[in-house]
Amino acid sequence: GITERPYLRVANVQDGVLDLAEIKKVQVRAEDVSRYLLMPGDVLMNEGGDYDKLGRGAVWHGEIADCLHQNHVFAVRPNQSMLRSEYLAALGRSPHGKRYFRSCAKRTSNLASINKKQLSAFPVVLVPTNIQAQIVELVSAYDEAEANIRVRLTSTRQLRSQLLQKAFGASA
């Protein structure tokens, strides 16, 4: 039979985060559900898109029940006793990851793509899981600091715009 399920598209997988503001639904054959069903800890990586976005990935934490992924979104399910999901996602976004994915990507004009074989061959820098956890903590602290700076920058720009508006009136 056919069933309807929520699913993640390429647009939902951002660099280190998931944008879950708009979740679409798809009709899928019941026998195909297990092939695309997301599990907590899956590292989601896009097959392609803009050249500068290769290797970006985010970790699925089960935010939406019975959610599937589009076939253009890879779901990597690491063995957590050896490789933590957050570490793998951060490694994919690192200069090491970006270099690898750019080196093996198929390019067409401004778009690039990788396939499952290339993703499977990604050279993971494997360190003990306690070191992986420390690296993830550092990356998370940096990401949080960057997000705070972005919020402050937006506030500063809005304040500047308001000050200019008051000083000089309506803009052209």
Short mmCIF file of C-alpha atoms in Angstrom, two decimals:
data_model
loop_
_atom_site.label_atom_id
_atom_site.label_comp_id
_atom_site.label_asym_id
_atom_site.label_seq_id
_atom_site.Cartn_x
_atom_site.Cartn_y
_atom_site.Cartn_z
CA GLY A 1 0.00 0.00 0.00
CA ILE A 2 0.84 3.67 -0.12
CA THR A 3 1.48 5.79 2.97
CA GLU A 4 2.11 9.51 3.48
CA ARG A 5 5.12 10.57 5.55
CA PRO A 6 7.00 13.77 6.36
CA TYR A 7 10.38 13.97 4.65
CA LEU A 8 13.53 16.06 4.64
CA ARG A 9 14.67 17.72 1.44
CA VAL A 10 18.04 19.18 0.49
CA ALA A 11 16.75 22.60 1.59
CA ASN A 12 16.24 21.28 5.14
CA VAL A 13 19.90 20.23 5.58
CA GLN A 14 22.01 23.29 6.35
CA ASP A 15 25.62 23.63 7.43
CA GLY A 16 25.53 22.05 10.88
CA VAL A 17 21.82 22.58 11.49
CA LEU A 18 18.48 21.40 10.22
CA ASP A 19 15.93 23.92 9.01
CA LEU A 20 12.64 22.32 9.99
CA ALA A 21 10.44 25.38 9.39
CA GLU A 22 8.92 23.83 6.26
CA ILE A 23 8.44 20.07 6.20
CA LYS A 24 6.72 18.55 3.20
CA LYS A 25 4.99 15.20 2.96
CA VAL A 26 5.46 12.50 0.37
CA GLN A 27 3.45 9.50 -0.75
CA VAL A 28 5.63 6.41 -0.57
CA ARG A 29 5.13 2.68 -0.94
CA ALA A 30 5.01 0.99 2.45
CA GLU A 31 7.82 -1.38 1.44
CA ASP A 32 10.12 1.63 0.74
CA VAL A 33 9.63 3.32 4.13
CA SER A 34 12.48 1.45 5.87
CA ARG A 35 14.92 2.47 3.12
CA TYR A 36 14.37 6.19 3.77
CA LEU A 37 13.36 6.21 7.47
CA LEU A 38 15.56 8.46 9.60
CA MET A 39 16.93 7.26 12.93
CA PRO A 40 18.32 9.42 15.73
CA GLY A 41 22.07 9.79 15.22
CA ASP A 42 21.90 9.72 11.42
CA VAL A 43 24.26 12.24 9.86
CA LEU A 44 22.47 13.94 6.98
CA MET A 45 24.55 15.14 4.05
CA ASN A 46 23.36 16.52 0.74
CA GLU A 47 24.22 14.78 -2.50
CA GLY A 48 24.83 18.11 -4.16
CA GLY A 49 23.90 21.67 -4.76
CA ASP A 50 25.95 24.83 -4.74
CA TYR A 51 29.64 24.06 -4.97
CA ASP A 52 30.44 25.75 -1.64
CA LYS A 53 27.91 23.60 0.25
CA LEU A 54 29.47 20.18 -0.41
CA GLY A 55 30.19 18.24 2.74
CA ARG A 56 27.80 20.15 4.92
CA GLY A 57 25.98 17.92 7.30
CA ALA A 58 23.76 17.90 10.34
CA VAL A 59 22.73 15.28 12.88
CA TRP A 60 19.16 14.00 13.04
CA HIS A 61 17.87 13.72 16.61
CA GLY A 62 14.40 12.37 15.83
CA GLU A 63 12.78 15.81 15.80
CA ILE A 64 9.84 14.55 13.68
CA ALA A 65 8.34 11.09 14.17
CA ASP A 66 8.46 8.66 11.23
CA CYS A 67 10.35 11.15 9.05
CA LEU A 68 11.96 10.07 5.79
CA HIS A 69 14.75 11.62 3.76
CA GLN A 70 14.74 12.51 0.08
CA ASN A 71 17.02 10.40 -2.11
CA HIS A 72 19.23 13.49 -2.65
CA VAL A 73 19.96 13.53 1.09
CA PHE A 74 22.37 10.86 2.33
CA ALA A 75 21.72 9.45 5.80
CA VAL A 76 24.96 8.08 7.26
CA ARG A 77 24.48 5.87 10.32
CA PRO A 78 27.83 5.61 12.13
CA ASN A 79 28.69 2.95 14.71
CA GLN A 80 28.48 5.18 17.81
CA SER A 81 30.99 3.08 19.76
CA MET A 82 33.68 4.18 17.27
CA LEU A 83 32.37 7.30 15.54
CA ARG A 84 30.08 9.90 17.08
CA SER A 85 27.54 11.46 14.76
CA GLU A 86 28.29 15.04 15.79
CA TYR A 87 32.02 14.44 15.19
CA LEU A 88 31.39 13.03 11.70
CA ALA A 89 29.12 15.98 10.83
CA ALA A 90 31.76 18.46 12.06
CA LEU A 91 34.50 16.62 10.16
CA GLY A 92 32.47 16.85 6.95
CA ARG A 93 32.15 20.62 7.42
CA SER A 94 35.85 21.07 8.28
CA PRO A 95 38.52 22.17 5.78
CA HIS A 96 39.56 18.47 5.57
CA GLY A 97 36.01 17.49 4.61
CA LYS A 98 35.49 20.37 2.21
CA ARG A 99 38.78 19.57 0.43
CA TYR A 100 37.82 15.91 0.05
CA PHE A 101 34.30 16.54 -1.25
CA ARG A 102 35.47 19.24 -3.67
CA SER A 103 38.21 16.95 -4.99
CA CYS A 104 35.81 14.15 -5.94
CA ALA A 105 32.69 16.14 -6.84
CA LYS A 106 31.18 16.05 -10.28
CA ARG A 107 30.82 19.66 -11.42
CA THR A 108 28.30 21.22 -13.79
CA SER A 109 28.42 25.03 -14.07
CA ASN A 110 27.85 26.29 -10.51
CA LEU A 111 26.52 22.99 -9.14
CA ALA A 112 28.39 20.02 -7.76
CA SER A 113 27.44 16.54 -6.59
CA ILE A 114 28.91 13.52 -4.88
CA ASN A 115 27.67 9.96 -4.98
CA LYS A 116 27.28 7.31 -2.28
CA LYS A 117 30.56 5.61 -3.23
CA GLN A 118 32.50 8.88 -2.81
CA LEU A 119 30.74 9.56 0.49
CA SER A 120 31.60 6.06 1.72
CA ALA A 121 35.26 6.65 0.82
CA PHE A 122 35.45 9.85 2.91
CA PRO A 123 38.72 9.56 4.89
CA VAL A 124 37.57 9.89 8.50
CA VAL A 125 40.20 11.07 10.97
CA LEU A 126 39.43 8.53 13.67
CA VAL A 127 40.41 9.48 17.21
CA PRO A 128 39.16 7.98 20.51
CA THR A 129 35.52 8.82 21.27
CA ASN A 130 36.46 10.90 24.33
CA ILE A 131 38.60 13.12 22.05
CA GLN A 132 35.74 13.22 19.53
CA ALA A 133 33.46 14.47 22.34
CA GLN A 134 35.96 17.22 23.25
CA ILE A 135 36.22 18.32 19.61
CA VAL A 136 32.42 18.39 19.32
CA GLU A 137 32.21 20.56 22.47
CA LEU A 138 34.71 23.04 21.01
CA VAL A 139 32.91 23.16 17.66
CA SER A 140 29.56 23.65 19.45
CA ALA A 141 30.98 26.50 21.53
CA TYR A 142 32.31 28.15 18.37
CA ASP A 143 28.97 27.67 16.56
CA GLU A 144 27.11 29.21 19.50
CA ALA A 145 29.50 32.17 19.62
CA GLU A 146 29.11 32.68 15.87
CA ALA A 147 25.30 32.59 16.15
CA ASN A 148 25.41 35.17 18.96
CA ILE A 149 27.64 37.44 16.86
CA ARG A 150 25.24 37.13 13.91
CA VAL A 151 22.30 38.14 16.13
CA ARG A 152 24.24 41.13 17.50
CA LEU A 153 25.31 42.15 14.00
CA THR A 154 21.71 42.05 12.80
CA SER A 155 20.63 44.17 15.80
CA THR A 156 23.43 46.64 15.12
CA ARG A 157 22.44 46.94 11.46
CA GLN A 158 18.81 47.53 12.41
CA LEU A 159 19.82 50.17 14.95
CA ARG A 160 22.03 51.91 12.38
CA SER A 161 19.18 51.90 9.87
CA GLN A 162 16.81 53.39 12.47
CA LEU A 163 19.35 56.09 13.38
CA LEU A 164 19.87 57.02 9.73
CA GLN A 165 16.12 57.09 9.23
CA LYS A 166 15.68 59.50 12.16
CA ALA A 167 18.63 61.64 11.11
CA PHE A 168 17.87 61.90 7.39
CA GLY A 169 14.23 60.91 6.96
CA ALA A 170 12.84 58.52 4.39
CA SER A 171 15.40 56.69 2.26
CA ALA A 172 15.42 56.95 -1.50
#
